[in-house]
Amino acid sequence: MDAAALPIARVAADVAPRAALSIYPEPYASLMRGRVKRQLGDAFGLKNFGVNLTRLEPGAMSALRHAHAKQDEFVYILEGTATLVTDEGRTPLRPGMCAGFPAGTGNAHHLTNESDQDVVYLEIGDRTPGDSAVWPDDDLQVIEIDGKRRFAHLDGRPY
Amino acid sequence: MDAAALPIARVAADVAPRAALSIYPEPYASLMRGRVKRQLGDAFGLKNFGVNLTRLEPGAMSALRHAHAKQDEFVYILEGTATLVTDEGRTPLRPGMCAGFPAGTGNAHHLTNESDQDVVYLEIGDRTPGDSAVWPDDDLQVIEIDGKRRFAHLDGRPY
């Protein structure tokens, strides 16, 4: 990004939503319907971490439940009540509450919106190279095929 | 931090404030009075980036105006109106507004509270090693003395 073209500040809700629904293969990509991400960090040319303003409609989820090997993640709830699901169970997260997910613990997490109101939150994740992730509830893994990282079933068949 | 001792979630405002007023030498440390930082990322054992919930009383500032060489920074305003000062001048930041400060541009920034109400915001910064910073408005630099990084005057005298 041309430094001269960088904004000084933005109204977060005015940043255009990300066009792509999800990087997951089907049938998982469709499960991300009702999730809208505004990539605030990218809007300022940040490289080391991402900050998204994410809205979950009723019934939507933040991601499949997952754990990162090298990248930390953090969420801060701005509106509505999310349900945080971790290995410990289900925890309601209300506005002003936050949760952090340090890399390498193996404790998988995601947010779901089980309410009848939208949930809006900030999510932060760094971009440490060489990361990997696990999805303990789903038939999903990332494997290397011909030197490229691909989503695959747990039995090794690529999606 | 013992992984078993990590919290699942926190009310951000309930995290204890950081005890230290500032890492700056005097007379700059005292300029940080009226600034309260709650280290939310650290509360969850995050290592790759920090997330602080920071409150500025009227007249307080986020930091001396500075620019990082390698670390990105980002702020999101939750309450009150801050004044963002950059090389371009002064920009009011209201709740729901955000700003990002990519590493290496040399464009120095800080927030001041020139209102009569507290300002509350989230600030995020990564911990990329080998960072350095410049403070264009102040008699401050970091130099290496006997292999240790020290704050010094611009003429080289250590604080």
PDB file of C-alpha atoms in Angstrom:
ATOM      1  CA  MET A   1       0.000   0.000   0.000  1.00  0.00           C
ATOM      2  CA  ASP A   2       1.312   3.454  -0.951  1.00  0.00           C
ATOM      3  CA  ALA A   3       2.108   5.208   2.330  1.00  0.00           C
ATOM      4  CA  ALA A   4       0.763   8.498   0.957  1.00  0.00           C
ATOM      5  CA  ALA A   5      -2.587   6.799   0.314  1.00  0.00           C
ATOM      6  CA  LEU A   6      -2.999   5.532   3.887  1.00  0.00           C
ATOM      7  CA  PRO A   7      -5.900   7.030   5.828  1.00  0.00           C
ATOM      8  CA  ILE A   8      -5.260   8.946   9.053  1.00  0.00           C
ATOM      9  CA  ALA A   9      -8.321   7.448  10.757  1.00  0.00           C
ATOM     10  CA  ARG A  10     -11.521   5.603   9.843  1.00  0.00           C
ATOM     11  CA  VAL A  11     -14.989   5.057  11.203  1.00  0.00           C
ATOM     12  CA  ALA A  12     -14.636   1.296  11.670  1.00  0.00           C
ATOM     13  CA  ALA A  13     -18.167   0.480  10.496  1.00  0.00           C
ATOM     14  CA  ASP A  14     -17.493   2.380   7.233  1.00  0.00           C
ATOM     15  CA  VAL A  15     -14.641   0.070   6.195  1.00  0.00           C
ATOM     16  CA  ALA A  16     -15.910  -2.157   3.369  1.00  0.00           C
ATOM     17  CA  PRO A  17     -16.651  -5.771   4.334  1.00  0.00           C
ATOM     18  CA  ARG A  18     -14.282  -8.485   3.115  1.00  0.00           C
ATOM     19  CA  ALA A  19     -15.653  -9.922  -0.124  1.00  0.00           C
ATOM     20  CA  ALA A  20     -14.678 -13.566   0.469  1.00  0.00           C
ATOM     21  CA  LEU A  21     -17.087 -15.571   2.620  1.00  0.00           C
ATOM     22  CA  SER A  22     -14.410 -17.946   3.940  1.00  0.00           C
ATOM     23  CA  ILE A  23     -11.171 -19.730   3.102  1.00  0.00           C
ATOM     24  CA  TYR A  24     -12.704 -23.066   4.208  1.00  0.00           C
ATOM     25  CA  PRO A  25     -13.760 -25.695   1.676  1.00  0.00           C
ATOM     26  CA  GLU A  26     -17.399 -26.725   1.496  1.00  0.00           C
ATOM     27  CA  PRO A  27     -19.401 -27.762   3.410  1.00  0.00           C
ATOM     28  CA  TYR A  28     -17.656 -25.547   5.973  1.00  0.00           C
ATOM     29  CA  ALA A  29     -17.543 -22.300   3.977  1.00  0.00           C
ATOM     30  CA  SER A  30     -21.343 -22.119   3.919  1.00  0.00           C
ATOM     31  CA  LEU A  31     -21.407 -22.375   7.715  1.00  0.00           C
ATOM     32  CA  MET A  32     -19.751 -18.929   7.771  1.00  0.00           C
ATOM     33  CA  ARG A  33     -22.852 -17.234   6.312  1.00  0.00           C
ATOM     34  CA  GLY A  34     -24.065 -14.396   8.494  1.00  0.00           C
ATOM     35  CA  ARG A  35     -20.495 -13.408   9.432  1.00  0.00           C
ATOM     36  CA  VAL A  36     -19.224 -10.055   8.109  1.00  0.00           C
ATOM     37  CA  LYS A  37     -15.564  -9.072   8.604  1.00  0.00           C
ATOM     38  CA  ARG A  38     -14.214  -5.524   8.145  1.00  0.00           C
ATOM     39  CA  GLN A  39     -10.428  -5.677   7.954  1.00  0.00           C
ATOM     40  CA  LEU A  40      -9.466  -2.607   9.946  1.00  0.00           C
ATOM     41  CA  GLY A  41      -5.752  -3.305  10.257  1.00  0.00           C
ATOM     42  CA  ASP A  42      -5.383  -3.914   6.527  1.00  0.00           C
ATOM     43  CA  ALA A  43      -7.131  -0.568   5.890  1.00  0.00           C
ATOM     44  CA  PHE A  44      -4.073   1.112   7.442  1.00  0.00           C
ATOM     45  CA  GLY A  45      -1.473  -1.130   5.820  1.00  0.00           C
ATOM     46  CA  LEU A  46      -0.633  -3.086   8.985  1.00  0.00           C
ATOM     47  CA  LYS A  47       1.375  -6.251   8.286  1.00  0.00           C
ATOM     48  CA  ASN A  48       2.258  -7.811  11.649  1.00  0.00           C
ATOM     49  CA  PHE A  49      -1.278  -8.419  12.874  1.00  0.00           C
ATOM     50  CA  GLY A  50      -4.842  -8.182  11.676  1.00  0.00           C
ATOM     51  CA  VAL A  51      -7.710  -6.403  13.428  1.00  0.00           C
ATOM     52  CA  ASN A  52     -11.215  -7.172  12.192  1.00  0.00           C
ATOM     53  CA  LEU A  53     -14.538  -5.627  13.164  1.00  0.00           C
ATOM     54  CA  THR A  54     -16.751  -8.684  12.838  1.00  0.00           C
ATOM     55  CA  ARG A  55     -20.538  -8.924  12.961  1.00  0.00           C
ATOM     56  CA  LEU A  56     -22.331 -12.221  13.606  1.00  0.00           C
ATOM     57  CA  GLU A  57     -26.004 -12.420  12.768  1.00  0.00           C
ATOM     58  CA  PRO A  58     -28.163 -14.712  14.941  1.00  0.00           C
ATOM     59  CA  GLY A  59     -27.046 -18.285  14.263  1.00  0.00           C
ATOM     60  CA  ALA A  60     -23.655 -17.325  12.809  1.00  0.00           C
ATOM     61  CA  MET A  61     -20.222 -18.295  14.108  1.00  0.00           C
ATOM     62  CA  SER A  62     -16.772 -16.674  14.129  1.00  0.00           C
ATOM     63  CA  ALA A  63     -14.997 -19.686  12.634  1.00  0.00           C
ATOM     64  CA  LEU A  64     -14.915 -23.435  13.067  1.00  0.00           C
ATOM     65  CA  ARG A  65     -13.622 -24.236  16.543  1.00  0.00           C
ATOM     66  CA  HIS A  66      -9.830 -24.246  16.157  1.00  0.00           C
ATOM     67  CA  ALA A  67      -6.473 -23.805  17.903  1.00  0.00           C
ATOM     68  CA  HIS A  68      -3.389 -22.142  16.407  1.00  0.00           C
ATOM     69  CA  ALA A  69       0.148 -23.450  16.855  1.00  0.00           C
ATOM     70  CA  LYS A  70       2.054 -20.154  16.642  1.00  0.00           C
ATOM     71  CA  GLN A  71      -0.404 -17.278  16.355  1.00  0.00           C
ATOM     72  CA  ASP A  72      -2.118 -15.607  19.306  1.00  0.00           C
ATOM     73  CA  GLU A  73      -5.717 -14.426  19.027  1.00  0.00           C
ATOM     74  CA  PHE A  74      -7.865 -12.033  21.063  1.00  0.00           C
ATOM     75  CA  VAL A  75     -11.500 -10.887  20.972  1.00  0.00           C
ATOM     76  CA  TYR A  76     -13.280  -7.925  22.594  1.00  0.00           C
ATOM     77  CA  ILE A  77     -17.089  -7.781  22.510  1.00  0.00           C
ATOM     78  CA  LEU A  78     -18.643  -4.470  21.456  1.00  0.00           C
ATOM     79  CA  GLU A  79     -22.347  -5.368  21.035  1.00  0.00           C
ATOM     80  CA  GLY A  80     -24.602  -8.318  21.821  1.00  0.00           C
ATOM     81  CA  THR A  81     -23.868 -11.556  23.647  1.00  0.00           C
ATOM     82  CA  ALA A  82     -21.593 -14.153  22.066  1.00  0.00           C
ATOM     83  CA  THR A  83     -21.062 -17.681  23.301  1.00  0.00           C
ATOM     84  CA  LEU A  84     -17.400 -18.620  23.582  1.00  0.00           C
ATOM     85  CA  VAL A  85     -16.862 -22.353  23.156  1.00  0.00           C
ATOM     86  CA  THR A  86     -13.567 -23.801  24.393  1.00  0.00           C
ATOM     87  CA  ASP A  87     -12.413 -27.139  25.768  1.00  0.00           C
ATOM     88  CA  GLU A  88     -13.796 -25.927  29.133  1.00  0.00           C
ATOM     89  CA  GLY A  89     -17.303 -25.524  27.717  1.00  0.00           C
ATOM     90  CA  ARG A  90     -19.546 -22.550  26.973  1.00  0.00           C
ATOM     91  CA  THR A  91     -19.039 -19.027  28.342  1.00  0.00           C
ATOM     92  CA  PRO A  92     -21.301 -16.043  27.554  1.00  0.00           C
ATOM     93  CA  LEU A  93     -19.352 -12.942  26.488  1.00  0.00           C
ATOM     94  CA  ARG A  94     -21.127  -9.616  26.911  1.00  0.00           C
ATOM     95  CA  PRO A  95     -20.052  -6.124  25.787  1.00  0.00           C
ATOM     96  CA  GLY A  96     -16.846  -5.089  27.539  1.00  0.00           C
ATOM     97  CA  MET A  97     -15.724  -8.691  27.972  1.00  0.00           C
ATOM     98  CA  CYS A  98     -12.676 -10.126  26.256  1.00  0.00           C
ATOM     99  CA  ALA A  99     -10.866 -13.405  25.763  1.00  0.00           C
ATOM    100  CA  GLY A 100      -7.377 -14.289  24.571  1.00  0.00           C
ATOM    101  CA  PHE A 101      -6.175 -17.488  22.966  1.00  0.00           C
ATOM    102  CA  PRO A 102      -2.434 -17.996  23.303  1.00  0.00           C
ATOM    103  CA  ALA A 103      -0.730 -20.032  20.617  1.00  0.00           C
ATOM    104  CA  GLY A 104       0.263 -23.589  21.302  1.00  0.00           C
ATOM    105  CA  THR A 105      -2.093 -24.557  24.123  1.00  0.00           C
ATOM    106  CA  GLY A 106      -4.222 -26.767  21.860  1.00  0.00           C
ATOM    107  CA  ASN A 107      -7.367 -25.359  23.514  1.00  0.00           C
ATOM    108  CA  ALA A 108      -9.694 -24.823  20.551  1.00  0.00           C
ATOM    109  CA  HIS A 109     -12.123 -21.894  20.507  1.00  0.00           C
ATOM    110  CA  HIS A 110     -14.777 -20.122  18.524  1.00  0.00           C
ATOM    111  CA  LEU A 111     -17.647 -17.711  19.080  1.00  0.00           C
ATOM    112  CA  THR A 112     -21.241 -18.483  18.214  1.00  0.00           C
ATOM    113  CA  ASN A 113     -24.257 -16.203  18.218  1.00  0.00           C
ATOM    114  CA  GLU A 114     -27.060 -18.109  19.915  1.00  0.00           C
ATOM    115  CA  SER A 115     -29.040 -14.938  20.635  1.00  0.00           C
ATOM    116  CA  ASP A 116     -31.633 -13.135  18.529  1.00  0.00           C
ATOM    117  CA  GLN A 117     -29.512  -9.950  18.224  1.00  0.00           C
ATOM    118  CA  ASP A 118     -26.360  -9.312  16.208  1.00  0.00           C
ATOM    119  CA  VAL A 119     -23.016  -9.699  17.958  1.00  0.00           C
ATOM    120  CA  VAL A 120     -20.229  -7.248  17.059  1.00  0.00           C
ATOM    121  CA  TYR A 121     -16.648  -7.719  18.230  1.00  0.00           C
ATOM    122  CA  LEU A 122     -13.041  -6.881  17.489  1.00  0.00           C
ATOM    123  CA  GLU A 123     -10.780  -9.831  16.707  1.00  0.00           C
ATOM    124  CA  ILE A 124      -7.008  -9.594  16.620  1.00  0.00           C
ATOM    125  CA  GLY A 125      -4.562 -12.180  15.354  1.00  0.00           C
ATOM    126  CA  ASP A 126      -0.881 -11.931  14.566  1.00  0.00           C
ATOM    127  CA  ARG A 127       0.812 -13.216  11.428  1.00  0.00           C
ATOM    128  CA  THR A 128       3.707 -15.203  12.830  1.00  0.00           C
ATOM    129  CA  PRO A 129       4.978 -17.374   9.944  1.00  0.00           C
ATOM    130  CA  GLY A 130       4.896 -21.164  10.047  1.00  0.00           C
ATOM    131  CA  ASP A 131       1.555 -21.310  11.822  1.00  0.00           C
ATOM    132  CA  SER A 132      -0.719 -24.345  11.711  1.00  0.00           C
ATOM    133  CA  ALA A 133      -4.113 -25.079  13.201  1.00  0.00           C
ATOM    134  CA  VAL A 134      -6.294 -27.960  14.346  1.00  0.00           C
ATOM    135  CA  TRP A 135     -10.104 -28.285  14.156  1.00  0.00           C
ATOM    136  CA  PRO A 136     -11.046 -30.908  16.762  1.00  0.00           C
ATOM    137  CA  ASP A 137     -14.785 -30.966  15.962  1.00  0.00           C
ATOM    138  CA  ASP A 138     -14.581 -31.219  12.169  1.00  0.00           C
ATOM    139  CA  ASP A 139     -13.277 -33.411   9.351  1.00  0.00           C
ATOM    140  CA  LEU A 140     -10.617 -30.861   8.465  1.00  0.00           C
ATOM    141  CA  GLN A 141      -6.848 -30.582   8.467  1.00  0.00           C
ATOM    142  CA  VAL A 142      -4.193 -28.779   6.464  1.00  0.00           C
ATOM    143  CA  ILE A 143      -1.609 -30.974   4.764  1.00  0.00           C
ATOM    144  CA  GLU A 144       1.151 -30.323   2.281  1.00  0.00           C
ATOM    145  CA  ILE A 145       0.573 -31.695  -1.236  1.00  0.00           C
ATOM    146  CA  ASP A 146       3.241 -31.060  -3.901  1.00  0.00           C
ATOM    147  CA  GLY A 147       4.739 -28.380  -1.646  1.00  0.00           C
ATOM    148  CA  LYS A 148       1.438 -26.541  -1.250  1.00  0.00           C
ATOM    149  CA  ARG A 149      -0.691 -26.351   1.875  1.00  0.00           C
ATOM    150  CA  ARG A 150      -4.189 -27.727   1.184  1.00  0.00           C
ATOM    151  CA  PHE A 151      -7.305 -28.414   3.213  1.00  0.00           C
ATOM    152  CA  ALA A 152      -7.908 -32.159   3.495  1.00  0.00           C
ATOM    153  CA  HIS A 153     -10.241 -34.639   5.189  1.00  0.00           C
ATOM    154  CA  LEU A 154      -8.846 -36.344   8.273  1.00  0.00           C
ATOM    155  CA  ASP A 155      -8.239 -39.453   6.128  1.00  0.00           C
ATOM    156  CA  GLY A 156      -5.931 -37.399   3.883  1.00  0.00           C
ATOM    157  CA  ARG A 157      -8.190 -36.912   0.854  1.00  0.00           C
ATOM    158  CA  PRO A 158      -7.917 -33.278  -0.328  1.00  0.00           C
ATOM    159  CA  TYR A 159     -11.026 -31.128  -0.494  1.00  0.00           C
TER     160      TYR A 159
ATOM    161  CA  MET B   1       2.059 -18.228  32.882  1.00  0.00           C
ATOM    162  CA  ASP B   2       0.722 -21.656  33.844  1.00  0.00           C
ATOM    163  CA  ALA B   3      -1.750 -22.626  31.117  1.00  0.00           C
ATOM    164  CA  ALA B   4      -4.091 -24.164  33.700  1.00  0.00           C
ATOM    165  CA  ALA B   5      -4.238 -20.794  35.479  1.00  0.00           C
ATOM    166  CA  LEU B   6      -5.298 -18.850  32.396  1.00  0.00           C
ATOM    167  CA  PRO B   7      -8.767 -17.309  32.541  1.00  0.00           C
ATOM    168  CA  ILE B   8     -11.398 -18.274  29.962  1.00  0.00           C
ATOM    169  CA  ALA B   9     -12.697 -14.694  29.691  1.00  0.00           C
ATOM    170  CA  ARG B  10     -12.499 -11.411  31.596  1.00  0.00           C
ATOM    171  CA  VAL B  11     -14.512  -8.248  32.033  1.00  0.00           C
ATOM    172  CA  ALA B  12     -11.867  -5.917  30.577  1.00  0.00           C
ATOM    173  CA  ALA B  13     -12.465  -3.129  33.101  1.00  0.00           C
ATOM    174  CA  ASP B  14     -11.895  -5.626  35.952  1.00  0.00           C
ATOM    175  CA  VAL B  15      -8.304  -6.393  34.893  1.00  0.00           C
ATOM    176  CA  ALA B  16      -5.947  -4.681  37.366  1.00  0.00           C
ATOM    177  CA  PRO B  17      -4.205  -1.557  36.063  1.00  0.00           C
ATOM    178  CA  ARG B  18      -0.501  -1.726  35.291  1.00  0.00           C
ATOM    179  CA  ALA B  19       1.452  -0.560  38.326  1.00  0.00           C
ATOM    180  CA  ALA B  20       4.264   1.269  36.502  1.00  0.00           C
ATOM    181  CA  LEU B  21       3.443   4.816  35.419  1.00  0.00           C
ATOM    182  CA  SER B  22       5.816   4.776  32.440  1.00  0.00           C
ATOM    183  CA  ILE B  23       9.109   3.449  31.108  1.00  0.00           C
ATOM    184  CA  TYR B  24      10.203   6.982  30.156  1.00  0.00           C
ATOM    185  CA  PRO B  25      12.800   8.883  32.190  1.00  0.00           C
ATOM    186  CA  GLU B  26      11.818  12.118  33.908  1.00  0.00           C
ATOM    187  CA  PRO B  27      10.643  14.687  33.023  1.00  0.00           C
ATOM    188  CA  TYR B  28       8.650  12.580  30.541  1.00  0.00           C
ATOM    189  CA  ALA B  29       7.359   9.892  32.916  1.00  0.00           C
ATOM    190  CA  SER B  30       5.381  12.472  34.879  1.00  0.00           C
ATOM    191  CA  LEU B  31       3.662  13.585  31.667  1.00  0.00           C
ATOM    192  CA  MET B  32       1.997  10.147  31.621  1.00  0.00           C
ATOM    193  CA  ARG B  33      -0.045  10.913  34.763  1.00  0.00           C
ATOM    194  CA  GLY B  34      -3.754  10.406  34.187  1.00  0.00           C
ATOM    195  CA  ARG B  35      -3.142   7.422  31.885  1.00  0.00           C
ATOM    196  CA  VAL B  36      -4.275   3.993  33.155  1.00  0.00           C
ATOM    197  CA  LYS B  37      -3.405   0.844  31.189  1.00  0.00           C
ATOM    198  CA  ARG B  38      -5.056  -2.552  31.733  1.00  0.00           C
ATOM    199  CA  GLN B  39      -2.961  -5.202  29.987  1.00  0.00           C
ATOM    200  CA  LEU B  40      -5.662  -7.455  28.571  1.00  0.00           C
ATOM    201  CA  GLY B  41      -3.467  -9.557  26.314  1.00  0.00           C
ATOM    202  CA  ASP B  42      -1.021 -10.307  29.114  1.00  0.00           C
ATOM    203  CA  ALA B  43      -3.970 -11.418  31.295  1.00  0.00           C
ATOM    204  CA  PHE B  44      -4.418 -14.341  28.890  1.00  0.00           C
ATOM    205  CA  GLY B  45      -0.725 -15.111  28.443  1.00  0.00           C
ATOM    206  CA  LEU B  46      -0.472 -13.679  24.924  1.00  0.00           C
ATOM    207  CA  LYS B  47       3.134 -13.182  23.783  1.00  0.00           C
ATOM    208  CA  ASN B  48       3.047 -11.996  20.161  1.00  0.00           C
ATOM    209  CA  PHE B  49       1.133  -8.790  20.720  1.00  0.00           C
ATOM    210  CA  GLY B  50      -0.220  -6.669  23.534  1.00  0.00           C
ATOM    211  CA  VAL B  51      -3.787  -5.387  23.900  1.00  0.00           C
ATOM    212  CA  ASN B  52      -4.366  -2.669  26.475  1.00  0.00           C
ATOM    213  CA  LEU B  53      -7.594  -1.083  27.658  1.00  0.00           C
ATOM    214  CA  THR B  54      -6.348   2.432  28.298  1.00  0.00           C
ATOM    215  CA  ARG B  55      -8.115   5.333  29.998  1.00  0.00           C
ATOM    216  CA  LEU B  56      -6.962   8.944  29.573  1.00  0.00           C
ATOM    217  CA  GLU B  57      -8.232  11.494  32.034  1.00  0.00           C
ATOM    218  CA  PRO B  58      -8.735  15.045  30.736  1.00  0.00           C
ATOM    219  CA  GLY B  59      -5.290  16.457  29.911  1.00  0.00           C
ATOM    220  CA  ALA B  60      -3.574  13.057  29.685  1.00  0.00           C
ATOM    221  CA  MET B  61      -1.816  11.546  26.679  1.00  0.00           C
ATOM    222  CA  SER B  62      -1.280   8.010  25.345  1.00  0.00           C
ATOM    223  CA  ALA B  63       2.513   8.387  25.026  1.00  0.00           C
ATOM    224  CA  LEU B  64       5.023  10.900  23.748  1.00  0.00           C
ATOM    225  CA  ARG B  65       4.532  11.319  20.009  1.00  0.00           C
ATOM    226  CA  HIS B  66       6.607   8.531  18.459  1.00  0.00           C
ATOM    227  CA  ALA B  67       7.085   6.244  15.448  1.00  0.00           C
ATOM    228  CA  HIS B  68       8.170   2.587  15.570  1.00  0.00           C
ATOM    229  CA  ALA B  69      10.635   1.024  13.154  1.00  0.00           C
ATOM    230  CA  LYS B  70       9.325  -2.552  13.175  1.00  0.00           C
ATOM    231  CA  GLN B  71       6.187  -2.751  15.308  1.00  0.00           C
ATOM    232  CA  ASP B  72       2.687  -1.939  14.057  1.00  0.00           C
ATOM    233  CA  GLU B  73       0.194  -0.217  16.343  1.00  0.00           C
ATOM    234  CA  PHE B  74      -3.590   0.222  16.248  1.00  0.00           C
ATOM    235  CA  VAL B  75      -6.170   2.044  18.381  1.00  0.00           C
ATOM    236  CA  TYR B  76      -9.977   1.747  18.586  1.00  0.00           C
ATOM    237  CA  ILE B  77     -11.919   4.362  20.556  1.00  0.00           C
ATOM    238  CA  LEU B  78     -14.541   3.050  22.999  1.00  0.00           C
ATOM    239  CA  GLU B  79     -15.531   6.186  24.967  1.00  0.00           C
ATOM    240  CA  GLY B  80     -14.924   9.910  24.708  1.00  0.00           C
ATOM    241  CA  THR B  81     -13.143  11.942  22.054  1.00  0.00           C
ATOM    242  CA  ALA B  82      -9.378  11.671  21.652  1.00  0.00           C
ATOM    243  CA  THR B  83      -7.195  13.910  19.531  1.00  0.00           C
ATOM    244  CA  LEU B  84      -4.845  11.967  17.274  1.00  0.00           C
ATOM    245  CA  VAL B  85      -1.689  13.937  16.503  1.00  0.00           C
ATOM    246  CA  THR B  86       0.386  12.824  13.507  1.00  0.00           C
ATOM    247  CA  ASP B  87       2.661  14.538  10.995  1.00  0.00           C
ATOM    248  CA  GLU B  88      -0.539  15.515   9.139  1.00  0.00           C
ATOM    249  CA  GLY B  89      -1.881  17.412  12.164  1.00  0.00           C
ATOM    250  CA  ARG B  90      -4.764  16.877  14.568  1.00  0.00           C
ATOM    251  CA  THR B  91      -7.695  14.525  14.000  1.00  0.00           C
ATOM    252  CA  PRO B  92     -10.578  13.989  16.467  1.00  0.00           C
ATOM    253  CA  LEU B  93     -11.313  10.301  17.140  1.00  0.00           C
ATOM    254  CA  ARG B  94     -14.777   9.487  18.431  1.00  0.00           C
ATOM    255  CA  PRO B  95     -16.189   6.149  19.668  1.00  0.00           C
ATOM    256  CA  GLY B  96     -16.207   3.594  16.861  1.00  0.00           C
ATOM    257  CA  MET B  97     -13.265   5.269  15.098  1.00  0.00           C
ATOM    258  CA  CYS B  98      -9.899   3.620  14.707  1.00  0.00           C
ATOM    259  CA  ALA B  99      -6.405   4.369  13.449  1.00  0.00           C
ATOM    260  CA  GLY B 100      -3.456   2.178  12.525  1.00  0.00           C
ATOM    261  CA  PHE B 101       0.219   3.057  12.540  1.00  0.00           C
ATOM    262  CA  PRO B 102       2.266   0.783  10.302  1.00  0.00           C
ATOM    263  CA  ALA B 103       5.917   0.289  11.226  1.00  0.00           C
ATOM    264  CA  GLY B 104       8.616   2.088   9.314  1.00  0.00           C
ATOM    265  CA  THR B 105       6.734   5.075   7.900  1.00  0.00           C
ATOM    266  CA  GLY B 106       8.376   7.509  10.337  1.00  0.00           C
ATOM    267  CA  ASN B 107       4.999   9.208  10.816  1.00  0.00           C
ATOM    268  CA  ALA B 108       4.916   9.836  14.569  1.00  0.00           C
ATOM    269  CA  HIS B 109       1.638   9.621  16.476  1.00  0.00           C
ATOM    270  CA  HIS B 110       0.030   9.884  19.866  1.00  0.00           C
ATOM    271  CA  LEU B 111      -3.393  10.489  21.390  1.00  0.00           C
ATOM    272  CA  THR B 112      -4.206  13.364  23.704  1.00  0.00           C
ATOM    273  CA  ASN B 113      -7.334  14.024  25.708  1.00  0.00           C
ATOM    274  CA  GLU B 114      -8.183  17.673  25.221  1.00  0.00           C
ATOM    275  CA  SER B 115     -11.804  17.162  26.330  1.00  0.00           C
ATOM    276  CA  ASP B 116     -13.349  17.361  29.797  1.00  0.00           C
ATOM    277  CA  GLN B 117     -14.428  13.682  29.744  1.00  0.00           C
ATOM    278  CA  ASP B 118     -12.325  10.527  30.054  1.00  0.00           C
ATOM    279  CA  VAL B 119     -11.247   8.793  26.851  1.00  0.00           C
ATOM    280  CA  VAL B 120     -11.180   4.968  26.805  1.00  0.00           C
ATOM    281  CA  TYR B 121      -9.638   3.002  23.954  1.00  0.00           C
ATOM    282  CA  LEU B 122      -8.090  -0.314  23.006  1.00  0.00           C
ATOM    283  CA  GLU B 123      -4.465  -0.167  21.861  1.00  0.00           C
ATOM    284  CA  ILE B 124      -2.716  -3.037  20.133  1.00  0.00           C
ATOM    285  CA  GLY B 125       0.964  -3.383  19.361  1.00  0.00           C
ATOM    286  CA  ASP B 126       3.001  -6.352  18.269  1.00  0.00           C
ATOM    287  CA  ARG B 127       6.311  -7.455  19.786  1.00  0.00           C
ATOM    288  CA  THR B 128       8.483  -7.898  16.716  1.00  0.00           C
ATOM    289  CA  PRO B 129      12.083  -8.039  17.999  1.00  0.00           C
ATOM    290  CA  GLY B 130      14.710  -5.461  17.056  1.00  0.00           C
ATOM    291  CA  ASP B 131      12.286  -2.553  17.190  1.00  0.00           C
ATOM    292  CA  SER B 132      13.390   1.040  17.687  1.00  0.00           C
ATOM    293  CA  ALA B 133      11.482   4.298  17.924  1.00  0.00           C
ATOM    294  CA  VAL B 134      11.909   8.022  17.369  1.00  0.00           C
ATOM    295  CA  TRP B 135      10.345  10.912  19.333  1.00  0.00           C
ATOM    296  CA  PRO B 136      10.459  13.920  16.992  1.00  0.00           C
ATOM    297  CA  ASP B 137       9.042  16.455  19.472  1.00  0.00           C
ATOM    298  CA  ASP B 138      11.189  15.572  22.509  1.00  0.00           C
ATOM    299  CA  ASP B 139      14.783  15.431  23.711  1.00  0.00           C
ATOM    300  CA  LEU B 140      14.739  11.654  23.750  1.00  0.00           C
ATOM    301  CA  GLN B 141      16.414   8.780  21.953  1.00  0.00           C
ATOM    302  CA  VAL B 142      17.437   5.215  22.739  1.00  0.00           C
ATOM    303  CA  ILE B 143      21.130   4.430  22.393  1.00  0.00           C
ATOM    304  CA  GLU B 144      23.263   1.439  23.297  1.00  0.00           C
ATOM    305  CA  ILE B 145      25.669   1.925  26.209  1.00  0.00           C
ATOM    306  CA  ASP B 146      27.866  -1.009  27.275  1.00  0.00           C
ATOM    307  CA  GLY B 147      25.591  -3.321  25.293  1.00  0.00           C
ATOM    308  CA  LYS B 148      22.424  -2.072  27.008  1.00  0.00           C
ATOM    309  CA  ARG B 149      19.708   0.058  25.449  1.00  0.00           C
ATOM    310  CA  ARG B 150      19.283   3.296  27.417  1.00  0.00           C
ATOM    311  CA  PHE B 151      17.219   6.450  27.097  1.00  0.00           C
ATOM    312  CA  ALA B 152      19.464   9.422  26.268  1.00  0.00           C
ATOM    313  CA  HIS B 153      19.222  13.097  25.418  1.00  0.00           C
ATOM    314  CA  LEU B 154      19.627  13.948  21.738  1.00  0.00           C
ATOM    315  CA  ASP B 155      23.213  15.087  22.509  1.00  0.00           C
ATOM    316  CA  GLY B 156      23.995  11.560  23.747  1.00  0.00           C
ATOM    317  CA  ARG B 157      23.990  12.142  27.521  1.00  0.00           C
ATOM    318  CA  PRO B 158      22.137   9.293  29.225  1.00  0.00           C
ATOM    319  CA  TYR B 159      19.113  10.030  31.384  1.00  0.00           C
TER     320      TYR B 159
END
